[in-house]
Amino acid sequence: MSSSAVAVSEFSNPNLEPLFTSEQIQTRVAEMGAEISRDYAGQTPLLIGVLKGAYIFLSDLVRATDLRLGVEFMAISSYGAGMRSSGEVRIVKDLDVPVDGRDILIVEDIVDTGLTLSFLIGSLHQRGAKSVRLAALLDKHERRERDVKIDYCGFRIPDAFVVGYGLDYAERYRNLPYIAVIKDPSLKD
Ligand code: 5GP
């Protein structure tokens, strides 16, 4: 770094209002993993992570889940680069394996309007899944437009745009170890 450059910390950016600390997240994910282990004891569930936002949650959740399980990923587009859902849901990356007869646990970062999840749950049932449950780290329940049952919910949050722990704003902030609200989305830095 040159002597005139200013060191700016991404992790303590003043435009971020911390909501959940890394410790709070780890404690809650461990509880969710224990509950999932109890509920699926003796089964071989297939965990489907919804890219990209759920990748960090999924990687912590599987290590908190003492089960024989499979992991697959799907990517669903409904947002583009903005902060509001476009309402149009489509599969951008599909599964590499069949799901018929499988017990599916969808692992999602956040349920907002519910459009993405109601589409995905319907699609997995259509493909012949034996059961479909949902683990979501965050539930922005005030904004729900579709009825979606969250079987394992990390935290309920108010209607604010959150980033960190895998969640982005225009591809930024996924690497924050905690979850924060963006105070002023118009600020670039
Ligand atoms: P839904 O279809 O429920 O409206 O939206 C679900 C998807 O929207 C989530 O998987 C996530 O990608 C995105 N999303 C919704 N709310 C937020 C938010 O507060 N922050 C971020 N980073 N993404 C969000």
mmCIF file with all atom_site columns, C-alpha atoms and ligand atoms in Angstrom:
data_model
loop_
_atom_site.group_PDB
_atom_site.id
_atom_site.type_symbol
_atom_site.label_atom_id
_atom_site.label_alt_id
_atom_site.label_comp_id
_atom_site.label_asym_id
_atom_site.label_entity_id
_atom_site.label_seq_id
_atom_site.pdbx_PDB_ins_code
_atom_site.Cartn_x
_atom_site.Cartn_y
_atom_site.Cartn_z
_atom_site.occupancy
_atom_site.B_iso_or_equiv
_atom_site.pdbx_formal_charge
_atom_site.auth_seq_id
_atom_site.auth_comp_id
_atom_site.auth_asym_id
_atom_site.auth_atom_id
_atom_site.pdbx_PDB_model_num
ATOM   1   C CA  . MET A 1 1   ? 0.000   0.000   0.000   1.00 0.00 ? 1   MET A CA  1
ATOM   2   C CA  . SER A 1 2   ? 1.344   3.475   -0.821  1.00 0.00 ? 2   SER A CA  1
ATOM   3   C CA  . SER A 1 3   ? 1.808   5.905   2.072   1.00 0.00 ? 3   SER A CA  1
ATOM   4   C CA  . SER A 1 4   ? -1.121  8.059   0.857   1.00 0.00 ? 4   SER A CA  1
ATOM   5   C CA  . ALA A 1 5   ? -3.603  5.157   0.622   1.00 0.00 ? 5   ALA A CA  1
ATOM   6   C CA  . VAL A 1 6   ? -6.205  4.933   3.406   1.00 0.00 ? 6   VAL A CA  1
ATOM   7   C CA  . ALA A 1 7   ? -6.792  1.510   4.938   1.00 0.00 ? 7   ALA A CA  1
ATOM   8   C CA  . VAL A 1 8   ? -10.569 0.895   4.750   1.00 0.00 ? 8   VAL A CA  1
ATOM   9   C CA  . SER A 1 9   ? -11.963 -2.106  6.595   1.00 0.00 ? 9   SER A CA  1
ATOM   10  C CA  . GLU A 1 10  ? -14.757 -3.909  4.793   1.00 0.00 ? 10  GLU A CA  1
ATOM   11  C CA  . PHE A 1 11  ? -15.726 -5.641  8.060   1.00 0.00 ? 11  PHE A CA  1
ATOM   12  C CA  . SER A 1 12  ? -16.271 -2.370  9.980   1.00 0.00 ? 12  SER A CA  1
ATOM   13  C CA  . ASN A 1 13  ? -17.766 -0.306  7.174   1.00 0.00 ? 13  ASN A CA  1
ATOM   14  C CA  . PRO A 1 14  ? -19.819 2.563   8.758   1.00 0.00 ? 14  PRO A CA  1
ATOM   15  C CA  . ASN A 1 15  ? -22.653 1.925   6.288   1.00 0.00 ? 15  ASN A CA  1
ATOM   16  C CA  . LEU A 1 16  ? -23.329 -1.431  7.995   1.00 0.00 ? 16  LEU A CA  1
ATOM   17  C CA  . GLU A 1 17  ? -25.487 -1.818  11.108  1.00 0.00 ? 17  GLU A CA  1
ATOM   18  C CA  . PRO A 1 18  ? -24.631 -5.174  12.737  1.00 0.00 ? 18  PRO A CA  1
ATOM   19  C CA  . LEU A 1 19  ? -27.683 -7.390  13.346  1.00 0.00 ? 19  LEU A CA  1
ATOM   20  C CA  . PHE A 1 20  ? -26.292 -10.790 14.380  1.00 0.00 ? 20  PHE A CA  1
ATOM   21  C CA  . THR A 1 21  ? -22.750 -11.479 15.510  1.00 0.00 ? 21  THR A CA  1
ATOM   22  C CA  . SER A 1 22  ? -20.736 -14.401 14.269  1.00 0.00 ? 22  SER A CA  1
ATOM   23  C CA  . GLU A 1 23  ? -21.146 -16.042 17.706  1.00 0.00 ? 23  GLU A CA  1
ATOM   24  C CA  . GLN A 1 24  ? -24.942 -15.658 17.643  1.00 0.00 ? 24  GLN A CA  1
ATOM   25  C CA  . ILE A 1 25  ? -25.058 -17.202 14.175  1.00 0.00 ? 25  ILE A CA  1
ATOM   26  C CA  . GLN A 1 26  ? -22.829 -20.133 15.155  1.00 0.00 ? 26  GLN A CA  1
ATOM   27  C CA  . THR A 1 27  ? -24.919 -20.859 18.264  1.00 0.00 ? 27  THR A CA  1
ATOM   28  C CA  . ARG A 1 28  ? -28.164 -20.832 16.291  1.00 0.00 ? 28  ARG A CA  1
ATOM   29  C CA  . VAL A 1 29  ? -26.759 -22.928 13.426  1.00 0.00 ? 29  VAL A CA  1
ATOM   30  C CA  . ALA A 1 30  ? -25.537 -25.534 15.951  1.00 0.00 ? 30  ALA A CA  1
ATOM   31  C CA  . GLU A 1 31  ? -29.065 -25.713 17.420  1.00 0.00 ? 31  GLU A CA  1
ATOM   32  C CA  . MET A 1 32  ? -30.589 -26.095 13.962  1.00 0.00 ? 32  MET A CA  1
ATOM   33  C CA  . GLY A 1 33  ? -28.096 -28.828 13.083  1.00 0.00 ? 33  GLY A CA  1
ATOM   34  C CA  . ALA A 1 34  ? -28.964 -30.747 16.250  1.00 0.00 ? 34  ALA A CA  1
ATOM   35  C CA  . GLU A 1 35  ? -32.689 -30.490 15.511  1.00 0.00 ? 35  GLU A CA  1
ATOM   36  C CA  . ILE A 1 36  ? -32.198 -31.647 11.911  1.00 0.00 ? 36  ILE A CA  1
ATOM   37  C CA  . SER A 1 37  ? -30.051 -34.578 13.124  1.00 0.00 ? 37  SER A CA  1
ATOM   38  C CA  . ARG A 1 38  ? -32.820 -35.682 15.488  1.00 0.00 ? 38  ARG A CA  1
ATOM   39  C CA  . ASP A 1 39  ? -35.583 -35.324 12.877  1.00 0.00 ? 39  ASP A CA  1
ATOM   40  C CA  . TYR A 1 40  ? -33.723 -37.172 10.098  1.00 0.00 ? 40  TYR A CA  1
ATOM   41  C CA  . ALA A 1 41  ? -32.135 -39.877 12.273  1.00 0.00 ? 41  ALA A CA  1
ATOM   42  C CA  . GLY A 1 42  ? -31.835 -43.090 10.219  1.00 0.00 ? 42  GLY A CA  1
ATOM   43  C CA  . GLN A 1 43  ? -32.590 -41.282 6.930   1.00 0.00 ? 43  GLN A CA  1
ATOM   44  C CA  . THR A 1 44  ? -30.284 -40.088 4.146   1.00 0.00 ? 44  THR A CA  1
ATOM   45  C CA  . PRO A 1 45  ? -31.554 -36.622 3.259   1.00 0.00 ? 45  PRO A CA  1
ATOM   46  C CA  . LEU A 1 46  ? -30.393 -34.661 0.244   1.00 0.00 ? 46  LEU A CA  1
ATOM   47  C CA  . LEU A 1 47  ? -29.565 -31.084 1.211   1.00 0.00 ? 47  LEU A CA  1
ATOM   48  C CA  . ILE A 1 48  ? -30.057 -28.626 -1.625  1.00 0.00 ? 48  ILE A CA  1
ATOM   49  C CA  . GLY A 1 49  ? -28.265 -25.328 -1.148  1.00 0.00 ? 49  GLY A CA  1
ATOM   50  C CA  . VAL A 1 50  ? -29.671 -22.347 -3.029  1.00 0.00 ? 50  VAL A CA  1
ATOM   51  C CA  . LEU A 1 51  ? -26.790 -20.442 -4.631  1.00 0.00 ? 51  LEU A CA  1
ATOM   52  C CA  . LYS A 1 52  ? -25.197 -18.179 -4.036  1.00 0.00 ? 52  LYS A CA  1
ATOM   53  C CA  . GLY A 1 53  ? -26.475 -16.711 -0.776  1.00 0.00 ? 53  GLY A CA  1
ATOM   54  C CA  . ALA A 1 54  ? -26.815 -19.980 1.180   1.00 0.00 ? 54  ALA A CA  1
ATOM   55  C CA  . TYR A 1 55  ? -23.308 -21.340 0.592   1.00 0.00 ? 55  TYR A CA  1
ATOM   56  C CA  . ILE A 1 56  ? -21.794 -20.258 3.916   1.00 0.00 ? 56  ILE A CA  1
ATOM   57  C CA  . PHE A 1 57  ? -24.895 -21.226 5.925   1.00 0.00 ? 57  PHE A CA  1
ATOM   58  C CA  . LEU A 1 58  ? -24.951 -24.627 4.208   1.00 0.00 ? 58  LEU A CA  1
ATOM   59  C CA  . SER A 1 59  ? -21.277 -25.273 4.882   1.00 0.00 ? 59  SER A CA  1
ATOM   60  C CA  . ASP A 1 60  ? -21.723 -24.535 8.607   1.00 0.00 ? 60  ASP A CA  1
ATOM   61  C CA  . LEU A 1 61  ? -25.054 -26.381 8.828   1.00 0.00 ? 61  LEU A CA  1
ATOM   62  C CA  . VAL A 1 62  ? -23.746 -29.656 7.361   1.00 0.00 ? 62  VAL A CA  1
ATOM   63  C CA  . ARG A 1 63  ? -20.896 -29.667 9.889   1.00 0.00 ? 63  ARG A CA  1
ATOM   64  C CA  . ALA A 1 64  ? -23.463 -29.225 12.682  1.00 0.00 ? 64  ALA A CA  1
ATOM   65  C CA  . THR A 1 65  ? -25.547 -32.123 11.341  1.00 0.00 ? 65  THR A CA  1
ATOM   66  C CA  . ASP A 1 66  ? -24.478 -35.631 12.338  1.00 0.00 ? 66  ASP A CA  1
ATOM   67  C CA  . LEU A 1 67  ? -26.151 -37.556 9.515   1.00 0.00 ? 67  LEU A CA  1
ATOM   68  C CA  . ARG A 1 68  ? -25.354 -39.489 6.398   1.00 0.00 ? 68  ARG A CA  1
ATOM   69  C CA  . LEU A 1 69  ? -26.435 -36.926 3.795   1.00 0.00 ? 69  LEU A CA  1
ATOM   70  C CA  . GLY A 1 70  ? -25.936 -35.667 0.267   1.00 0.00 ? 70  GLY A CA  1
ATOM   71  C CA  . VAL A 1 71  ? -25.321 -32.097 -0.864  1.00 0.00 ? 71  VAL A CA  1
ATOM   72  C CA  . GLU A 1 72  ? -26.428 -30.537 -4.139  1.00 0.00 ? 72  GLU A CA  1
ATOM   73  C CA  . PHE A 1 73  ? -26.844 -26.971 -5.346  1.00 0.00 ? 73  PHE A CA  1
ATOM   74  C CA  . MET A 1 74  ? -29.344 -25.041 -7.401  1.00 0.00 ? 74  MET A CA  1
ATOM   75  C CA  . ALA A 1 75  ? -29.265 -21.423 -8.508  1.00 0.00 ? 75  ALA A CA  1
ATOM   76  C CA  . ILE A 1 76  ? -32.517 -19.529 -8.836  1.00 0.00 ? 76  ILE A CA  1
ATOM   77  C CA  . SER A 1 77  ? -32.766 -16.026 -10.194 1.00 0.00 ? 77  SER A CA  1
ATOM   78  C CA  . SER A 1 78  ? -35.363 -13.564 -8.979  1.00 0.00 ? 78  SER A CA  1
ATOM   79  C CA  . TYR A 1 79  ? -33.419 -10.458 -7.972  1.00 0.00 ? 79  TYR A CA  1
ATOM   80  C CA  . GLY A 1 80  ? -30.807 -9.360  -10.498 1.00 0.00 ? 80  GLY A CA  1
ATOM   81  C CA  . ALA A 1 81  ? -28.418 -6.879  -8.876  1.00 0.00 ? 81  ALA A CA  1
ATOM   82  C CA  . GLY A 1 82  ? -31.023 -4.821  -7.009  1.00 0.00 ? 82  GLY A CA  1
ATOM   83  C CA  . MET A 1 83  ? -32.706 -4.973  -3.606  1.00 0.00 ? 83  MET A CA  1
ATOM   84  C CA  . ARG A 1 84  ? -36.228 -5.992  -4.608  1.00 0.00 ? 84  ARG A CA  1
ATOM   85  C CA  . SER A 1 85  ? -37.402 -9.216  -6.199  1.00 0.00 ? 85  SER A CA  1
ATOM   86  C CA  . SER A 1 86  ? -38.333 -8.920  -9.864  1.00 0.00 ? 86  SER A CA  1
ATOM   87  C CA  . GLY A 1 87  ? -41.109 -11.449 -9.194  1.00 0.00 ? 87  GLY A CA  1
ATOM   88  C CA  . GLU A 1 88  ? -39.927 -13.606 -12.067 1.00 0.00 ? 88  GLU A CA  1
ATOM   89  C CA  . VAL A 1 89  ? -38.354 -16.855 -10.871 1.00 0.00 ? 89  VAL A CA  1
ATOM   90  C CA  . ARG A 1 90  ? -36.233 -19.119 -13.058 1.00 0.00 ? 90  ARG A CA  1
ATOM   91  C CA  . ILE A 1 91  ? -33.704 -21.909 -12.572 1.00 0.00 ? 91  ILE A CA  1
ATOM   92  C CA  . VAL A 1 92  ? -30.224 -20.736 -13.522 1.00 0.00 ? 92  VAL A CA  1
ATOM   93  C CA  . LYS A 1 93  ? -28.393 -23.889 -12.393 1.00 0.00 ? 93  LYS A CA  1
ATOM   94  C CA  . ASP A 1 94  ? -30.307 -27.135 -12.068 1.00 0.00 ? 94  ASP A CA  1
ATOM   95  C CA  . LEU A 1 95  ? -29.585 -30.294 -10.056 1.00 0.00 ? 95  LEU A CA  1
ATOM   96  C CA  . ASP A 1 96  ? -27.206 -32.951 -11.382 1.00 0.00 ? 96  ASP A CA  1
ATOM   97  C CA  . VAL A 1 97  ? -29.124 -35.807 -9.733  1.00 0.00 ? 97  VAL A CA  1
ATOM   98  C CA  . PRO A 1 98  ? -32.735 -37.054 -9.709  1.00 0.00 ? 98  PRO A CA  1
ATOM   99  C CA  . VAL A 1 99  ? -34.759 -36.352 -6.569  1.00 0.00 ? 99  VAL A CA  1
ATOM   100 C CA  . ASP A 1 100 ? -37.554 -38.897 -6.920  1.00 0.00 ? 100 ASP A CA  1
ATOM   101 C CA  . GLY A 1 101 ? -38.021 -40.848 -3.711  1.00 0.00 ? 101 GLY A CA  1
ATOM   102 C CA  . ARG A 1 102 ? -35.546 -38.631 -1.812  1.00 0.00 ? 102 ARG A CA  1
ATOM   103 C CA  . ASP A 1 103 ? -36.064 -36.712 1.423   1.00 0.00 ? 103 ASP A CA  1
ATOM   104 C CA  . ILE A 1 104 ? -35.087 -33.175 0.463   1.00 0.00 ? 104 ILE A CA  1
ATOM   105 C CA  . LEU A 1 105 ? -33.990 -30.419 2.798   1.00 0.00 ? 105 LEU A CA  1
ATOM   106 C CA  . ILE A 1 106 ? -33.714 -27.087 0.994   1.00 0.00 ? 106 ILE A CA  1
ATOM   107 C CA  . VAL A 1 107 ? -31.125 -24.807 2.584   1.00 0.00 ? 107 VAL A CA  1
ATOM   108 C CA  . GLU A 1 108 ? -31.824 -21.130 1.888   1.00 0.00 ? 108 GLU A CA  1
ATOM   109 C CA  . ASP A 1 109 ? -30.309 -17.912 3.194   1.00 0.00 ? 109 ASP A CA  1
ATOM   110 C CA  . ILE A 1 110 ? -33.468 -15.825 3.514   1.00 0.00 ? 110 ILE A CA  1
ATOM   111 C CA  . VAL A 1 111 ? -37.175 -16.069 2.790   1.00 0.00 ? 111 VAL A CA  1
ATOM   112 C CA  . ASP A 1 112 ? -38.547 -12.695 1.758   1.00 0.00 ? 112 ASP A CA  1
ATOM   113 C CA  . THR A 1 113 ? -41.680 -12.631 -0.451  1.00 0.00 ? 113 THR A CA  1
ATOM   114 C CA  . GLY A 1 114 ? -41.589 -16.453 -0.599  1.00 0.00 ? 114 GLY A CA  1
ATOM   115 C CA  . LEU A 1 115 ? -41.798 -16.455 -4.414  1.00 0.00 ? 115 LEU A CA  1
ATOM   116 C CA  . THR A 1 116 ? -38.474 -18.275 -4.880  1.00 0.00 ? 116 THR A CA  1
ATOM   117 C CA  . LEU A 1 117 ? -39.212 -20.952 -2.300  1.00 0.00 ? 117 LEU A CA  1
ATOM   118 C CA  . SER A 1 118 ? -42.798 -21.647 -3.292  1.00 0.00 ? 118 SER A CA  1
ATOM   119 C CA  . PHE A 1 119 ? -41.561 -22.135 -6.856  1.00 0.00 ? 119 PHE A CA  1
ATOM   120 C CA  . LEU A 1 120 ? -38.696 -24.394 -5.763  1.00 0.00 ? 120 LEU A CA  1
ATOM   121 C CA  . ILE A 1 121 ? -40.760 -26.500 -3.345  1.00 0.00 ? 121 ILE A CA  1
ATOM   122 C CA  . GLY A 1 122 ? -43.401 -27.011 -6.059  1.00 0.00 ? 122 GLY A CA  1
ATOM   123 C CA  . SER A 1 123 ? -40.767 -27.998 -8.585  1.00 0.00 ? 123 SER A CA  1
ATOM   124 C CA  . LEU A 1 124 ? -39.184 -30.601 -6.257  1.00 0.00 ? 124 LEU A CA  1
ATOM   125 C CA  . HIS A 1 125 ? -42.571 -32.146 -5.444  1.00 0.00 ? 125 HIS A CA  1
ATOM   126 C CA  . GLN A 1 126 ? -43.313 -32.311 -9.174  1.00 0.00 ? 126 GLN A CA  1
ATOM   127 C CA  . ARG A 1 127 ? -40.069 -34.214 -9.710  1.00 0.00 ? 127 ARG A CA  1
ATOM   128 C CA  . GLY A 1 128 ? -41.230 -36.876 -7.250  1.00 0.00 ? 128 GLY A CA  1
ATOM   129 C CA  . ALA A 1 129 ? -39.384 -36.006 -4.038  1.00 0.00 ? 129 ALA A CA  1
ATOM   130 C CA  . LYS A 1 130 ? -40.606 -38.128 -1.111  1.00 0.00 ? 130 LYS A CA  1
ATOM   131 C CA  . SER A 1 131 ? -40.541 -35.171 1.272   1.00 0.00 ? 131 SER A CA  1
ATOM   132 C CA  . VAL A 1 132 ? -39.464 -31.538 0.998   1.00 0.00 ? 132 VAL A CA  1
ATOM   133 C CA  . ARG A 1 133 ? -38.562 -29.433 4.034   1.00 0.00 ? 133 ARG A CA  1
ATOM   134 C CA  . LEU A 1 134 ? -36.961 -26.029 4.323   1.00 0.00 ? 134 LEU A CA  1
ATOM   135 C CA  . ALA A 1 135 ? -34.152 -24.679 6.498   1.00 0.00 ? 135 ALA A CA  1
ATOM   136 C CA  . ALA A 1 136 ? -33.798 -20.902 6.201   1.00 0.00 ? 136 ALA A CA  1
ATOM   137 C CA  . LEU A 1 137 ? -31.350 -18.834 8.187   1.00 0.00 ? 137 LEU A CA  1
ATOM   138 C CA  . LEU A 1 138 ? -33.451 -15.662 8.019   1.00 0.00 ? 138 LEU A CA  1
ATOM   139 C CA  . ASP A 1 139 ? -37.192 -15.041 7.775   1.00 0.00 ? 139 ASP A CA  1
ATOM   140 C CA  . LYS A 1 140 ? -38.358 -11.599 6.603   1.00 0.00 ? 140 LYS A CA  1
ATOM   141 C CA  . HIS A 1 141 ? -41.945 -12.552 7.378   1.00 0.00 ? 141 HIS A CA  1
ATOM   142 C CA  . GLU A 1 142 ? -43.501 -9.059  6.997   1.00 0.00 ? 142 GLU A CA  1
ATOM   143 C CA  . ARG A 1 143 ? -42.913 -9.179  3.253   1.00 0.00 ? 143 ARG A CA  1
ATOM   144 C CA  . ARG A 1 144 ? -44.435 -12.576 2.556   1.00 0.00 ? 144 ARG A CA  1
ATOM   145 C CA  . GLU A 1 145 ? -46.596 -12.895 -0.569  1.00 0.00 ? 145 GLU A CA  1
ATOM   146 C CA  . ARG A 1 146 ? -46.649 -16.711 -0.780  1.00 0.00 ? 146 ARG A CA  1
ATOM   147 C CA  . ASP A 1 147 ? -47.339 -19.038 2.120   1.00 0.00 ? 147 ASP A CA  1
ATOM   148 C CA  . VAL A 1 148 ? -44.086 -20.919 2.728   1.00 0.00 ? 148 VAL A CA  1
ATOM   149 C CA  . LYS A 1 149 ? -43.554 -23.235 5.705   1.00 0.00 ? 149 LYS A CA  1
ATOM   150 C CA  . ILE A 1 150 ? -40.087 -22.834 7.187   1.00 0.00 ? 150 ILE A CA  1
ATOM   151 C CA  . ASP A 1 151 ? -39.374 -26.071 9.064   1.00 0.00 ? 151 ASP A CA  1
ATOM   152 C CA  . TYR A 1 152 ? -36.055 -24.863 10.524  1.00 0.00 ? 152 TYR A CA  1
ATOM   153 C CA  . CYS A 1 153 ? -35.748 -21.098 10.924  1.00 0.00 ? 153 CYS A CA  1
ATOM   154 C CA  . GLY A 1 154 ? -32.626 -19.342 12.200  1.00 0.00 ? 154 GLY A CA  1
ATOM   155 C CA  . PHE A 1 155 ? -33.879 -15.842 12.976  1.00 0.00 ? 155 PHE A CA  1
ATOM   156 C CA  . ARG A 1 156 ? -36.914 -13.682 12.189  1.00 0.00 ? 156 ARG A CA  1
ATOM   157 C CA  . ILE A 1 157 ? -35.838 -10.258 10.974  1.00 0.00 ? 157 ILE A CA  1
ATOM   158 C CA  . PRO A 1 158 ? -37.613 -6.967  10.190  1.00 0.00 ? 158 PRO A CA  1
ATOM   159 C CA  . ASP A 1 159 ? -38.074 -5.609  6.665   1.00 0.00 ? 159 ASP A CA  1
ATOM   160 C CA  . ALA A 1 160 ? -34.540 -4.373  5.976   1.00 0.00 ? 160 ALA A CA  1
ATOM   161 C CA  . PHE A 1 161 ? -31.936 -5.325  3.411   1.00 0.00 ? 161 PHE A CA  1
ATOM   162 C CA  . VAL A 1 162 ? -29.287 -7.510  5.039   1.00 0.00 ? 162 VAL A CA  1
ATOM   163 C CA  . VAL A 1 163 ? -25.827 -8.620  3.951   1.00 0.00 ? 163 VAL A CA  1
ATOM   164 C CA  . GLY A 1 164 ? -23.008 -10.803 5.196   1.00 0.00 ? 164 GLY A CA  1
ATOM   165 C CA  . TYR A 1 165 ? -22.499 -14.500 5.973   1.00 0.00 ? 165 TYR A CA  1
ATOM   166 C CA  . GLY A 1 166 ? -23.036 -15.309 2.285   1.00 0.00 ? 166 GLY A CA  1
ATOM   167 C CA  . LEU A 1 167 ? -25.638 -12.634 1.514   1.00 0.00 ? 167 LEU A CA  1
ATOM   168 C CA  . ASP A 1 168 ? -24.616 -9.893  -0.910  1.00 0.00 ? 168 ASP A CA  1
ATOM   169 C CA  . TYR A 1 169 ? -25.505 -6.488  -2.174  1.00 0.00 ? 169 TYR A CA  1
ATOM   170 C CA  . ALA A 1 170 ? -24.522 -6.444  -5.878  1.00 0.00 ? 170 ALA A CA  1
ATOM   171 C CA  . GLU A 1 171 ? -21.989 -9.250  -5.122  1.00 0.00 ? 171 GLU A CA  1
ATOM   172 C CA  . ARG A 1 172 ? -20.382 -7.344  -2.240  1.00 0.00 ? 172 ARG A CA  1
ATOM   173 C CA  . TYR A 1 173 ? -20.272 -8.218  1.487   1.00 0.00 ? 173 TYR A CA  1
ATOM   174 C CA  . ARG A 1 174 ? -20.686 -12.014 1.173   1.00 0.00 ? 174 ARG A CA  1
ATOM   175 C CA  . ASN A 1 175 ? -17.445 -12.425 3.150   1.00 0.00 ? 175 ASN A CA  1
ATOM   176 C CA  . LEU A 1 176 ? -18.589 -10.551 6.280   1.00 0.00 ? 176 LEU A CA  1
ATOM   177 C CA  . PRO A 1 177 ? -18.467 -13.013 9.199   1.00 0.00 ? 177 PRO A CA  1
ATOM   178 C CA  . TYR A 1 178 ? -21.571 -11.371 10.721  1.00 0.00 ? 178 TYR A CA  1
ATOM   179 C CA  . ILE A 1 179 ? -24.982 -10.229 9.390   1.00 0.00 ? 179 ILE A CA  1
ATOM   180 C CA  . ALA A 1 180 ? -25.688 -6.510  8.998   1.00 0.00 ? 180 ALA A CA  1
ATOM   181 C CA  . VAL A 1 181 ? -28.322 -4.133  7.667   1.00 0.00 ? 181 VAL A CA  1
ATOM   182 C CA  . ILE A 1 182 ? -27.235 -1.747  4.907   1.00 0.00 ? 182 ILE A CA  1
ATOM   183 C CA  . LYS A 1 183 ? -27.983 1.724   6.294   1.00 0.00 ? 183 LYS A CA  1
ATOM   184 C CA  . ASP A 1 184 ? -27.841 3.699   3.058   1.00 0.00 ? 184 ASP A CA  1
ATOM   185 C CA  . PRO A 1 185 ? -27.958 1.624   -0.138  1.00 0.00 ? 185 PRO A CA  1
ATOM   186 C CA  . SER A 1 186 ? -27.165 4.675   -2.270  1.00 0.00 ? 186 SER A CA  1
ATOM   187 C CA  . LEU A 1 187 ? -23.669 4.877   -0.745  1.00 0.00 ? 187 LEU A CA  1
ATOM   188 C CA  . LYS A 1 188 ? -21.163 3.016   -2.888  1.00 0.00 ? 188 LYS A CA  1
ATOM   189 C CA  . ASP A 1 189 ? -18.474 2.715   -0.145  1.00 0.00 ? 189 ASP A CA  1
HETATM 190 P P1  . 5GP B 2 .   ? -38.024 -14.155 -2.211  1.00 0.00 ? 1   5GP B P1  1
HETATM 191 O O1  . 5GP B 2 .   ? -38.304 -14.928 -3.452  1.00 0.00 ? 1   5GP B O1  1
HETATM 192 O O2  . 5GP B 2 .   ? -38.429 -14.848 -0.938  1.00 0.00 ? 1   5GP B O2  1
HETATM 193 O O3  . 5GP B 2 .   ? -38.595 -12.749 -2.285  1.00 0.00 ? 1   5GP B O3  1
HETATM 194 O O4  . 5GP B 2 .   ? -36.483 -13.869 -2.193  1.00 0.00 ? 1   5GP B O4  1
HETATM 195 C C1  . 5GP B 2 .   ? -35.571 -14.795 -1.826  1.00 0.00 ? 1   5GP B C1  1
HETATM 196 C C2  . 5GP B 2 .   ? -34.192 -14.385 -2.274  1.00 0.00 ? 1   5GP B C2  1
HETATM 197 O O5  . 5GP B 2 .   ? -34.058 -12.964 -2.354  1.00 0.00 ? 1   5GP B O5  1
HETATM 198 C C3  . 5GP B 2 .   ? -33.173 -14.809 -1.254  1.00 0.00 ? 1   5GP B C3  1
HETATM 199 O O6  . 5GP B 2 .   ? -32.693 -16.086 -1.548  1.00 0.00 ? 1   5GP B O6  1
HETATM 200 C C4  . 5GP B 2 .   ? -32.094 -13.765 -1.436  1.00 0.00 ? 1   5GP B C4  1
HETATM 201 O O7  . 5GP B 2 .   ? -31.235 -14.153 -2.471  1.00 0.00 ? 1   5GP B O7  1
HETATM 202 C C5  . 5GP B 2 .   ? -32.822 -12.527 -1.868  1.00 0.00 ? 1   5GP B C5  1
HETATM 203 N N1  . 5GP B 2 .   ? -33.054 -11.602 -0.735  1.00 0.00 ? 1   5GP B N1  1
HETATM 204 C C6  . 5GP B 2 .   ? -34.227 -11.313 -0.128  1.00 0.00 ? 1   5GP B C6  1
HETATM 205 N N2  . 5GP B 2 .   ? -34.057 -10.433 0.872   1.00 0.00 ? 1   5GP B N2  1
HETATM 206 C C7  . 5GP B 2 .   ? -32.728 -10.158 0.913   1.00 0.00 ? 1   5GP B C7  1
HETATM 207 C C8  . 5GP B 2 .   ? -31.908 -9.337  1.753   1.00 0.00 ? 1   5GP B C8  1
HETATM 208 O O8  . 5GP B 2 .   ? -32.348 -8.651  2.699   1.00 0.00 ? 1   5GP B O8  1
HETATM 209 N N3  . 5GP B 2 .   ? -30.577 -9.334  1.487   1.00 0.00 ? 1   5GP B N3  1
HETATM 210 C C9  . 5GP B 2 .   ? -30.021 -10.061 0.476   1.00 0.00 ? 1   5GP B C9  1
HETATM 211 N N4  . 5GP B 2 .   ? -28.705 -9.969  0.307   1.00 0.00 ? 1   5GP B N4  1
HETATM 212 N N5  . 5GP B 2 .   ? -30.757 -10.857 -0.344  1.00 0.00 ? 1   5GP B N5  1
HETATM 213 C C10 . 5GP B 2 .   ? -32.098 -10.909 -0.111  1.00 0.00 ? 1   5GP B C10 1
#
